[in-house]
């Protein structure tokens, strides 16, 4: 008896695997951003800056407050990405195309939110680096 150990995947299963890979990538990106946020918060609170710079502490406080907001948003996005993983697997439960389209649309929206968040964070990070 010849057993074929290779399993062929359906198009739906391949699509789910692609979506899960994107989900893992989002988690990694958000984890990296979270570490950067934590570093920048420590950096801004360090006593390393020149005391005679006009409005130094006010400006550093603004950056600090912005980073706190990014930290909150990052935590929320990590939670959503984590929960979204289970939504992706829900595609297998779909019985019609509108159900699959819904899950795909939600995936695209979440991906766009993460991209927008990362872009805004990169801008803030550059502003901090240029100022300090």
mmCIF file of N, CA and C in Angstrom:
data_model
loop_
_atom_site.group_PDB
_atom_site.id
_atom_site.type_symbol
_atom_site.label_atom_id
_atom_site.label_comp_id
_atom_site.label_asym_id
_atom_site.label_seq_id
_atom_site.Cartn_x
_atom_site.Cartn_y
_atom_site.Cartn_z
ATOM 1 N N UNK A 1 0.842 -1.167 0.000
ATOM 2 C CA UNK A 1 0.000 0.000 0.000
ATOM 3 C C UNK A 1 0.890 1.234 0.000
ATOM 4 N N UNK A 2 0.683 2.090 -0.956
ATOM 5 C CA UNK A 2 1.478 3.297 -1.122
ATOM 6 C C UNK A 2 0.737 4.477 -0.497
ATOM 7 N N UNK A 3 1.324 5.050 0.531
ATOM 8 C CA UNK A 3 0.709 6.209 1.169
ATOM 9 C C UNK A 3 1.391 7.472 0.692
ATOM 10 N N UNK A 4 0.594 8.382 0.257
ATOM 11 C CA UNK A 4 1.107 9.679 -0.152
ATOM 12 C C UNK A 4 1.071 10.579 1.077
ATOM 13 N N UNK A 5 2.258 10.950 1.570
ATOM 14 C CA UNK A 5 2.307 11.752 2.787
ATOM 15 C C UNK A 5 2.125 13.235 2.510
ATOM 16 N N UNK A 6 2.204 13.628 1.256
ATOM 17 C CA UNK A 6 1.995 15.047 0.976
ATOM 18 C C UNK A 6 0.505 15.323 0.916
ATOM 19 N N UNK A 7 0.131 16.411 1.510
ATOM 20 C CA UNK A 7 -1.274 16.784 1.578
ATOM 21 C C UNK A 7 -1.474 18.013 0.708
ATOM 22 N N UNK A 8 -2.480 17.989 -0.108
ATOM 23 C CA UNK A 8 -2.761 19.183 -0.903
ATOM 24 C C UNK A 8 -3.721 20.068 -0.120
ATOM 25 N N UNK A 9 -3.417 21.356 -0.133
ATOM 26 C CA UNK A 9 -4.235 22.318 0.586
ATOM 27 C C UNK A 9 -5.199 22.980 -0.380
ATOM 28 N N UNK A 10 -6.376 23.298 0.143
ATOM 29 C CA UNK A 10 -7.347 24.021 -0.668
ATOM 30 C C UNK A 10 -6.903 25.469 -0.786
ATOM 31 N N UNK A 11 -7.479 26.169 -1.738
ATOM 32 C CA UNK A 11 -7.159 27.581 -1.916
ATOM 33 C C UNK A 11 -7.498 28.358 -0.649
ATOM 34 N N UNK A 12 -8.581 27.982 -0.002
ATOM 35 C CA UNK A 12 -9.000 28.654 1.225
ATOM 36 C C UNK A 12 -7.971 28.451 2.333
ATOM 37 N N UNK A 13 -7.450 27.238 2.465
ATOM 38 C CA UNK A 13 -6.448 26.960 3.484
ATOM 39 C C UNK A 13 -5.149 27.711 3.198
ATOM 40 N N UNK A 14 -4.790 27.813 1.927
ATOM 41 C CA UNK A 14 -3.589 28.568 1.559
ATOM 42 C C UNK A 14 -3.777 30.050 1.877
ATOM 43 N N UNK A 15 -4.964 30.563 1.628
ATOM 44 C CA UNK A 15 -5.266 31.966 1.923
ATOM 45 C C UNK A 15 -5.203 32.208 3.432
ATOM 46 N N UNK A 16 -5.733 31.286 4.204
ATOM 47 C CA UNK A 16 -5.693 31.411 5.654
ATOM 48 C C UNK A 16 -4.244 31.403 6.134
ATOM 49 N N UNK A 17 -3.426 30.551 5.567
ATOM 50 C CA UNK A 17 -2.009 30.513 5.934
ATOM 51 C C UNK A 17 -1.331 31.850 5.623
ATOM 52 N N UNK A 18 -1.670 32.445 4.487
ATOM 53 C CA UNK A 18 -1.117 33.756 4.126
ATOM 54 C C UNK A 18 -1.547 34.817 5.134
ATOM 55 N N UNK A 19 -2.826 34.810 5.494
ATOM 56 C CA UNK A 19 -3.343 35.780 6.462
ATOM 57 C C UNK A 19 -2.697 35.579 7.835
ATOM 58 N N UNK A 20 -2.503 34.336 8.234
ATOM 59 C CA UNK A 20 -1.853 34.057 9.516
ATOM 60 C C UNK A 20 -0.398 34.532 9.504
ATOM 61 N N UNK A 21 0.274 34.390 8.374
ATOM 62 C CA UNK A 21 1.653 34.879 8.253
ATOM 63 C C UNK A 21 1.689 36.398 8.391
ATOM 64 N N UNK A 22 0.735 37.093 7.777
ATOM 65 C CA UNK A 22 0.650 38.543 7.927
ATOM 66 C C UNK A 22 0.405 38.901 9.391
ATOM 67 N N UNK A 23 -0.463 38.153 10.033
ATOM 68 C CA UNK A 23 -0.783 38.384 11.435
ATOM 69 C C UNK A 23 0.475 38.241 12.294
ATOM 70 N N UNK A 24 1.274 37.208 12.052
ATOM 71 C CA UNK A 24 2.527 37.023 12.787
ATOM 72 C C UNK A 24 3.480 38.195 12.533
ATOM 73 N N UNK A 25 3.531 38.647 11.304
ATOM 74 C CA UNK A 25 4.388 39.772 10.947
ATOM 75 C C UNK A 25 3.949 41.037 11.687
ATOM 76 N N UNK A 26 2.643 41.260 11.785
ATOM 77 C CA UNK A 26 2.127 42.415 12.520
ATOM 78 C C UNK A 26 2.544 42.337 13.988
ATOM 79 N N UNK A 27 2.418 41.148 14.580
ATOM 80 C CA UNK A 27 2.802 40.980 15.977
ATOM 81 C C UNK A 27 4.269 41.333 16.173
ATOM 82 N N UNK A 28 5.115 40.873 15.272
ATOM 83 C CA UNK A 28 6.547 41.159 15.375
ATOM 84 C C UNK A 28 6.813 42.655 15.250
ATOM 85 N N UNK A 29 6.164 43.305 14.286
ATOM 86 C CA UNK A 29 6.364 44.739 14.095
ATOM 87 C C UNK A 29 5.900 45.521 15.319
ATOM 88 N N UNK A 30 4.739 45.179 15.846
ATOM 89 C CA UNK A 30 4.219 45.873 17.021
ATOM 90 C C UNK A 30 5.094 45.621 18.249
ATOM 91 N N UNK A 31 5.641 44.437 18.368
ATOM 92 C CA UNK A 31 6.546 44.130 19.470
ATOM 93 C C UNK A 31 7.795 44.998 19.389
ATOM 94 N N UNK A 32 8.335 45.145 18.196
ATOM 95 C CA UNK A 32 9.517 45.978 17.993
ATOM 96 C C UNK A 32 9.211 47.443 18.313
ATOM 97 N N UNK A 33 8.075 47.925 17.835
ATOM 98 C CA UNK A 33 7.682 49.313 18.097
ATOM 99 C C UNK A 33 7.492 49.535 19.595
ATOM 100 N N UNK A 34 6.897 48.584 20.273
ATOM 101 C CA UNK A 34 6.698 48.701 21.714
ATOM 102 C C UNK A 34 8.037 48.836 22.437
ATOM 103 N N UNK A 35 9.022 48.054 22.020
ATOM 104 C CA UNK A 35 10.350 48.163 22.631
ATOM 105 C C UNK A 35 10.979 49.529 22.336
ATOM 106 N N UNK A 36 10.789 50.028 21.133
ATOM 107 C CA UNK A 36 11.301 51.355 20.787
ATOM 108 C C UNK A 36 10.626 52.439 21.632
ATOM 109 N N UNK A 37 9.331 52.321 21.815
ATOM 110 C CA UNK A 37 8.597 53.286 22.641
ATOM 111 C C UNK A 37 9.163 53.280 24.059
ATOM 112 N N UNK A 38 9.350 52.101 24.625
ATOM 113 C CA UNK A 38 9.890 51.998 25.978
ATOM 114 C C UNK A 38 11.285 52.617 26.067
ATOM 115 N N UNK A 39 12.120 52.378 25.061
ATOM 116 C CA UNK A 39 13.454 52.976 25.045
ATOM 117 C C UNK A 39 13.362 54.497 24.987
ATOM 118 N N UNK A 40 12.526 55.008 24.096
ATOM 119 C CA UNK A 40 12.423 56.456 23.944
ATOM 120 C C UNK A 40 11.872 57.129 25.197
ATOM 121 N N UNK A 41 10.970 56.470 25.888
ATOM 122 C CA UNK A 41 10.459 57.014 27.152
ATOM 123 C C UNK A 41 11.606 57.125 28.161
ATOM 124 N N UNK A 42 12.416 56.083 28.269
ATOM 125 C CA UNK A 42 13.578 56.133 29.166
ATOM 126 C C UNK A 42 14.570 57.203 28.716
ATOM 127 N N UNK A 43 14.778 57.293 27.420
ATOM 128 C CA UNK A 43 15.701 58.270 26.853
ATOM 129 C C UNK A 43 15.273 59.688 27.206
ATOM 130 N N UNK A 44 13.989 59.976 27.044
ATOM 131 C CA UNK A 44 13.496 61.331 27.308
ATOM 132 C C UNK A 44 13.521 61.700 28.786
ATOM 133 N N UNK A 45 13.471 60.706 29.647
ATOM 134 C CA UNK A 45 13.470 60.993 31.085
ATOM 135 C C UNK A 45 14.876 60.959 31.678
ATOM 136 N N UNK A 46 15.866 60.641 30.856
ATOM 137 C CA UNK A 46 17.255 60.616 31.343
ATOM 138 C C UNK A 46 17.750 62.046 31.554
ATOM 139 N N UNK A 47 18.666 62.206 32.465
ATOM 140 C CA UNK A 47 19.214 63.525 32.785
ATOM 141 C C UNK A 47 20.491 63.767 31.973
ATOM 142 N N UNK A 48 20.329 63.785 30.650
ATOM 143 C CA UNK A 48 21.504 63.902 29.778
ATOM 144 C C UNK A 48 21.473 65.143 28.895
ATOM 145 N N UNK A 49 20.412 65.919 28.982
ATOM 146 C CA UNK A 49 20.253 67.042 28.071
ATOM 147 C C UNK A 49 20.802 68.335 28.668
ATOM 148 N N UNK A 50 21.224 69.236 27.810
ATOM 149 C CA UNK A 50 21.757 70.526 28.248
ATOM 150 C C UNK A 50 20.653 71.334 28.934
ATOM 151 N N UNK A 51 21.004 71.907 30.041
ATOM 152 C CA UNK A 51 20.007 72.631 30.835
ATOM 153 C C UNK A 51 19.634 73.983 30.249
ATOM 154 N N UNK A 52 20.492 74.571 29.423
ATOM 155 C CA UNK A 52 20.256 75.932 28.941
ATOM 156 C C UNK A 52 19.494 76.013 27.620
ATOM 157 N N UNK A 53 18.939 74.911 27.140
ATOM 158 C CA UNK A 53 18.155 74.930 25.907
ATOM 159 C C UNK A 53 16.767 75.482 26.217
ATOM 160 N N UNK A 54 16.362 76.469 25.456
ATOM 161 C CA UNK A 54 15.077 77.118 25.669
ATOM 162 C C UNK A 54 13.918 76.127 25.509
ATOM 163 N N UNK A 55 13.041 76.079 26.479
ATOM 164 C CA UNK A 55 11.853 75.213 26.472
ATOM 165 C C UNK A 55 12.180 73.728 26.350
ATOM 166 N N UNK A 56 13.366 73.342 26.775
ATOM 167 C CA UNK A 56 13.792 71.940 26.655
ATOM 168 C C UNK A 56 12.814 70.997 27.346
ATOM 169 N N UNK A 57 12.564 71.251 28.606
ATOM 170 C CA UNK A 57 11.739 70.311 29.374
ATOM 171 C C UNK A 57 10.291 70.298 28.903
ATOM 172 N N UNK A 58 9.805 71.426 28.453
ATOM 173 C CA UNK A 58 8.446 71.462 27.905
ATOM 174 C C UNK A 58 8.349 70.596 26.656
ATOM 175 N N UNK A 59 9.349 70.735 25.795
ATOM 176 C CA UNK A 59 9.357 69.967 24.534
ATOM 177 C C UNK A 59 9.521 68.470 24.814
ATOM 178 N N UNK A 60 10.408 68.137 25.747
ATOM 179 C CA UNK A 60 10.594 66.726 26.110
ATOM 180 C C UNK A 60 9.319 66.154 26.718
ATOM 181 N N UNK A 61 8.591 66.963 27.475
ATOM 182 C CA UNK A 61 7.333 66.506 28.070
ATOM 183 C C UNK A 61 6.287 66.234 26.984
ATOM 184 N N UNK A 62 6.268 67.057 25.966
ATOM 185 C CA UNK A 62 5.337 66.833 24.848
ATOM 186 C C UNK A 62 5.659 65.506 24.165
ATOM 187 N N UNK A 63 6.950 65.281 23.906
ATOM 188 C CA UNK A 63 7.353 64.001 23.306
ATOM 189 C C UNK A 63 6.967 62.831 24.218
ATOM 190 N N UNK A 64 7.219 63.000 25.495
ATOM 191 C CA UNK A 64 6.896 61.957 26.471
ATOM 192 C C UNK A 64 5.401 61.643 26.445
ATOM 193 N N UNK A 65 4.576 62.670 26.448
ATOM 194 C CA UNK A 65 3.121 62.470 26.407
ATOM 195 C C UNK A 65 2.698 61.786 25.111
ATOM 196 N N UNK A 66 3.304 62.188 23.998
ATOM 197 C CA UNK A 66 2.997 61.542 22.715
ATOM 198 C C UNK A 66 3.359 60.064 22.761
ATOM 199 N N UNK A 67 4.507 59.754 23.347
ATOM 200 C CA UNK A 67 4.931 58.347 23.447
ATOM 201 C C UNK A 67 3.978 57.538 24.320
ATOM 202 N N UNK A 68 3.472 58.144 25.370
ATOM 203 C CA UNK A 68 2.503 57.444 26.216
ATOM 204 C C UNK A 68 1.240 57.092 25.418
ATOM 205 N N UNK A 69 0.817 58.013 24.558
ATOM 206 C CA UNK A 69 -0.350 57.747 23.711
ATOM 207 C C UNK A 69 -0.057 56.626 22.710
ATOM 208 N N UNK A 70 1.138 56.654 22.137
ATOM 209 C CA UNK A 70 1.529 55.587 21.219
ATOM 210 C C UNK A 70 1.589 54.245 21.947
ATOM 211 N N UNK A 71 2.054 54.267 23.167
ATOM 212 C CA UNK A 71 2.132 53.036 23.953
ATOM 213 C C UNK A 71 0.742 52.446 24.162
ATOM 214 N N UNK A 72 -0.220 53.305 24.509
ATOM 215 C CA UNK A 72 -1.607 52.845 24.682
ATOM 216 C C UNK A 72 -2.152 52.260 23.379
ATOM 217 N N UNK A 73 -1.913 52.972 22.284
ATOM 218 C CA UNK A 73 -2.415 52.502 20.990
ATOM 219 C C UNK A 73 -1.745 51.193 20.590
ATOM 220 N N UNK A 74 -0.466 51.067 20.887
ATOM 221 C CA UNK A 74 0.261 49.839 20.577
ATOM 222 C C UNK A 74 -0.331 48.654 21.336
ATOM 223 N N UNK A 75 -0.621 48.853 22.603
ATOM 224 C CA UNK A 75 -1.219 47.787 23.408
ATOM 225 C C UNK A 75 -2.562 47.370 22.822
ATOM 226 N N UNK A 76 -3.350 48.337 22.423
ATOM 227 C CA UNK A 76 -4.658 48.047 21.824
ATOM 228 C C UNK A 76 -4.499 47.279 20.501
ATOM 229 N N UNK A 77 -3.556 47.709 19.678
ATOM 230 C CA UNK A 77 -3.338 47.023 18.399
ATOM 231 C C UNK A 77 -2.835 45.595 18.606
ATOM 232 N N UNK A 78 -1.953 45.398 19.571
ATOM 233 C CA UNK A 78 -1.467 44.043 19.863
ATOM 234 C C UNK A 78 -2.635 43.153 20.254
ATOM 235 N N UNK A 79 -3.526 43.678 21.079
ATOM 236 C CA UNK A 79 -4.712 42.911 21.487
ATOM 237 C C UNK A 79 -5.585 42.571 20.279
ATOM 238 N N UNK A 80 -5.791 43.559 19.413
ATOM 239 C CA UNK A 80 -6.622 43.323 18.232
ATOM 240 C C UNK A 80 -5.986 42.304 17.281
ATOM 241 N N UNK A 81 -4.681 42.398 17.098
ATOM 242 C CA UNK A 81 -3.991 41.440 16.228
ATOM 243 C C UNK A 81 -4.098 40.034 16.811
ATOM 244 N N UNK A 82 -3.921 39.944 18.122
ATOM 245 C CA UNK A 82 -4.043 38.637 18.783
ATOM 246 C C UNK A 82 -5.440 38.052 18.572
ATOM 247 N N UNK A 83 -6.460 38.854 18.791
ATOM 248 C CA UNK A 83 -7.840 38.381 18.617
ATOM 249 C C UNK A 83 -8.167 38.106 17.155
ATOM 250 N N UNK A 84 -7.559 38.872 16.264
ATOM 251 C CA UNK A 84 -7.826 38.707 14.833
ATOM 252 C C UNK A 84 -7.367 37.345 14.327
ATOM 253 N N UNK A 85 -6.364 36.789 14.968
ATOM 254 C CA UNK A 85 -5.880 35.466 14.551
ATOM 255 C C UNK A 85 -7.030 34.455 14.570
ATOM 256 N N UNK A 86 -7.873 34.550 15.565
ATOM 257 C CA UNK A 86 -9.003 33.616 15.669
ATOM 258 C C UNK A 86 -10.074 33.930 14.625
ATOM 259 N N UNK A 87 -10.196 35.202 14.262
ATOM 260 C CA UNK A 87 -11.122 35.561 13.194
ATOM 261 C C UNK A 87 -10.682 34.951 11.868
ATOM 262 N N UNK A 88 -9.377 34.940 11.644
ATOM 263 C CA UNK A 88 -8.844 34.363 10.401
ATOM 264 C C UNK A 88 -9.239 32.900 10.300
ATOM 265 N N UNK A 89 -9.071 32.192 11.389
ATOM 266 C CA UNK A 89 -9.448 30.777 11.384
ATOM 267 C C UNK A 89 -10.949 30.590 11.189
ATOM 268 N N UNK A 90 -11.724 31.632 11.511
ATOM 269 C CA UNK A 90 -13.170 31.579 11.316
ATOM 270 C C UNK A 90 -13.575 31.525 9.857
ATOM 271 N N UNK A 91 -12.654 31.875 8.968
ATOM 272 C CA UNK A 91 -12.958 31.813 7.529
ATOM 273 C C UNK A 91 -13.337 30.391 7.136
ATOM 274 N N UNK A 92 -12.720 29.419 7.775
ATOM 275 C CA UNK A 92 -13.041 28.029 7.461
ATOM 276 C C UNK A 92 -14.505 27.697 7.775
ATOM 277 N N UNK A 93 -15.100 28.447 8.676
ATOM 278 C CA UNK A 93 -16.489 28.217 9.066
ATOM 279 C C UNK A 93 -17.483 28.865 8.099
ATOM 280 N N UNK A 94 -16.979 29.739 7.233
ATOM 281 C CA UNK A 94 -17.859 30.464 6.327
ATOM 282 C C UNK A 94 -18.553 29.509 5.357
ATOM 283 N N UNK A 95 -19.824 29.820 5.139
ATOM 284 C CA UNK A 95 -20.610 29.013 4.211
ATOM 285 C C UNK A 95 -20.920 29.756 2.925
ATOM 286 N N UNK A 96 -20.630 31.049 2.885
ATOM 287 C CA UNK A 96 -20.854 31.801 1.651
ATOM 288 C C UNK A 96 -19.745 32.828 1.461
ATOM 289 N N UNK A 97 -19.698 33.382 0.277
ATOM 290 C CA UNK A 97 -18.620 34.298 -0.099
ATOM 291 C C UNK A 97 -18.683 35.602 0.683
ATOM 292 N N UNK A 98 -19.883 36.055 1.045
ATOM 293 C CA UNK A 98 -19.990 37.320 1.775
ATOM 294 C C UNK A 98 -19.323 37.218 3.149
ATOM 295 N N UNK A 99 -19.381 36.058 3.745
ATOM 296 C CA UNK A 99 -18.718 35.827 5.028
ATOM 297 C C UNK A 99 -17.203 35.947 4.855
ATOM 298 N N UNK A 100 -16.661 35.308 3.833
ATOM 299 C CA UNK A 100 -15.219 35.375 3.567
ATOM 300 C C UNK A 100 -14.782 36.803 3.252
ATOM 301 N N UNK A 101 -15.600 37.509 2.469
ATOM 302 C CA UNK A 101 -15.284 38.891 2.117
ATOM 303 C C UNK A 101 -15.231 39.752 3.374
ATOM 304 N N UNK A 102 -16.162 39.520 4.293
ATOM 305 C CA UNK A 102 -16.168 40.268 5.544
ATOM 306 C C UNK A 102 -14.845 40.091 6.291
ATOM 307 N N UNK A 103 -14.407 38.837 6.449
ATOM 308 C CA UNK A 103 -13.154 38.573 7.171
ATOM 309 C C UNK A 103 -11.947 39.185 6.454
ATOM 310 N N UNK A 104 -11.941 39.107 5.140
ATOM 311 C CA UNK A 104 -10.846 39.701 4.370
ATOM 312 C C UNK A 104 -10.842 41.225 4.519
ATOM 313 N N UNK A 105 -12.011 41.831 4.465
ATOM 314 C CA UNK A 105 -12.094 43.289 4.632
ATOM 315 C C UNK A 105 -11.588 43.717 6.009
ATOM 316 N N UNK A 106 -11.962 42.971 7.053
ATOM 317 C CA UNK A 106 -11.492 43.269 8.407
ATOM 318 C C UNK A 106 -9.975 43.120 8.492
ATOM 319 N N UNK A 107 -9.442 42.128 7.822
ATOM 320 C CA UNK A 107 -7.991 41.901 7.800
ATOM 321 C C UNK A 107 -7.287 43.090 7.137
ATOM 322 N N UNK A 108 -7.820 43.535 6.037
ATOM 323 C CA UNK A 108 -7.220 44.663 5.310
ATOM 324 C C UNK A 108 -7.288 45.937 6.150
ATOM 325 N N UNK A 109 -8.422 46.171 6.806
ATOM 326 C CA UNK A 109 -8.571 47.364 7.650
ATOM 327 C C UNK A 109 -7.563 47.352 8.803
ATOM 328 N N UNK A 110 -7.400 46.208 9.436
ATOM 329 C CA UNK A 110 -6.457 46.104 10.545
ATOM 330 C C UNK A 110 -5.031 46.311 10.039
ATOM 331 N N UNK A 111 -4.712 45.732 8.912
ATOM 332 C CA UNK A 111 -3.388 45.928 8.332
ATOM 333 C C UNK A 111 -3.113 47.389 8.027
ATOM 334 N N UNK A 112 -4.106 48.101 7.530
ATOM 335 C CA UNK A 112 -3.939 49.522 7.232
ATOM 336 C C UNK A 112 -3.754 50.333 8.512
ATOM 337 N N UNK A 113 -4.501 49.982 9.560
ATOM 338 C CA UNK A 113 -4.333 50.676 10.844
ATOM 339 C C UNK A 113 -2.923 50.495 11.385
ATOM 340 N N UNK A 114 -2.382 49.288 11.243
ATOM 341 C CA UNK A 114 -1.024 49.023 11.719
ATOM 342 C C UNK A 114 -0.013 49.804 10.895
ATOM 343 N N UNK A 115 -0.204 49.838 9.600
ATOM 344 C CA UNK A 115 0.694 50.602 8.727
ATOM 345 C C UNK A 115 0.648 52.082 9.077
ATOM 346 N N UNK A 116 -0.540 52.626 9.263
ATOM 347 C CA UNK A 116 -0.686 54.045 9.631
ATOM 348 C C UNK A 116 -0.031 54.325 10.981
ATOM 349 N N UNK A 117 -0.247 53.436 11.935
ATOM 350 C CA UNK A 117 0.344 53.581 13.264
ATOM 351 C C UNK A 117 1.873 53.579 13.169
ATOM 352 N N UNK A 118 2.415 52.624 12.432
ATOM 353 C CA UNK A 118 3.875 52.532 12.288
ATOM 354 C C UNK A 118 4.439 53.777 11.606
ATOM 355 N N UNK A 119 3.744 54.281 10.592
ATOM 356 C CA UNK A 119 4.206 55.491 9.898
ATOM 357 C C UNK A 119 4.196 56.705 10.827
ATOM 358 N N UNK A 120 3.127 56.864 11.608
ATOM 359 C CA UNK A 120 3.052 57.986 12.552
ATOM 360 C C UNK A 120 4.142 57.867 13.612
ATOM 361 N N UNK A 121 4.381 56.639 14.059
ATOM 362 C CA UNK A 121 5.418 56.445 15.061
ATOM 363 C C UNK A 121 6.799 56.779 14.498
ATOM 364 N N UNK A 122 7.063 56.376 13.275
ATOM 365 C CA UNK A 122 8.356 56.685 12.651
ATOM 366 C C UNK A 122 8.565 58.193 12.557
ATOM 367 N N UNK A 123 7.500 58.922 12.259
ATOM 368 C CA UNK A 123 7.585 60.380 12.188
ATOM 369 C C UNK A 123 7.908 60.970 13.564
ATOM 370 N N UNK A 124 7.202 60.524 14.596
ATOM 371 C CA UNK A 124 7.473 61.001 15.950
ATOM 372 C C UNK A 124 8.901 60.655 16.362
ATOM 373 N N UNK A 125 9.313 59.442 16.079
ATOM 374 C CA UNK A 125 10.658 59.014 16.442
ATOM 375 C C UNK A 125 11.708 59.899 15.769
ATOM 376 N N UNK A 126 11.507 60.208 14.510
ATOM 377 C CA UNK A 126 12.449 61.088 13.793
ATOM 378 C C UNK A 126 12.438 62.477 14.408
ATOM 379 N N UNK A 127 11.264 62.992 14.773
ATOM 380 C CA UNK A 127 11.189 64.295 15.427
ATOM 381 C C UNK A 127 11.978 64.306 16.737
ATOM 382 N N UNK A 128 11.838 63.238 17.499
ATOM 383 C CA UNK A 128 12.582 63.128 18.766
ATOM 384 C C UNK A 128 14.082 63.108 18.495
ATOM 385 N N UNK A 129 14.508 62.303 17.551
ATOM 386 C CA UNK A 129 15.937 62.202 17.235
ATOM 387 C C UNK A 129 16.490 63.528 16.740
ATOM 388 N N UNK A 130 15.753 64.197 15.893
ATOM 389 C CA UNK A 130 16.229 65.477 15.359
ATOM 390 C C UNK A 130 16.303 66.544 16.452
ATOM 391 N N UNK A 131 15.349 66.539 17.350
ATOM 392 C CA UNK A 131 15.351 67.536 18.416
ATOM 393 C C UNK A 131 16.452 67.275 19.441
ATOM 394 N N UNK A 132 16.638 66.003 19.770
ATOM 395 C CA UNK A 132 17.616 65.695 20.822
ATOM 396 C C UNK A 132 19.008 65.549 20.257
#
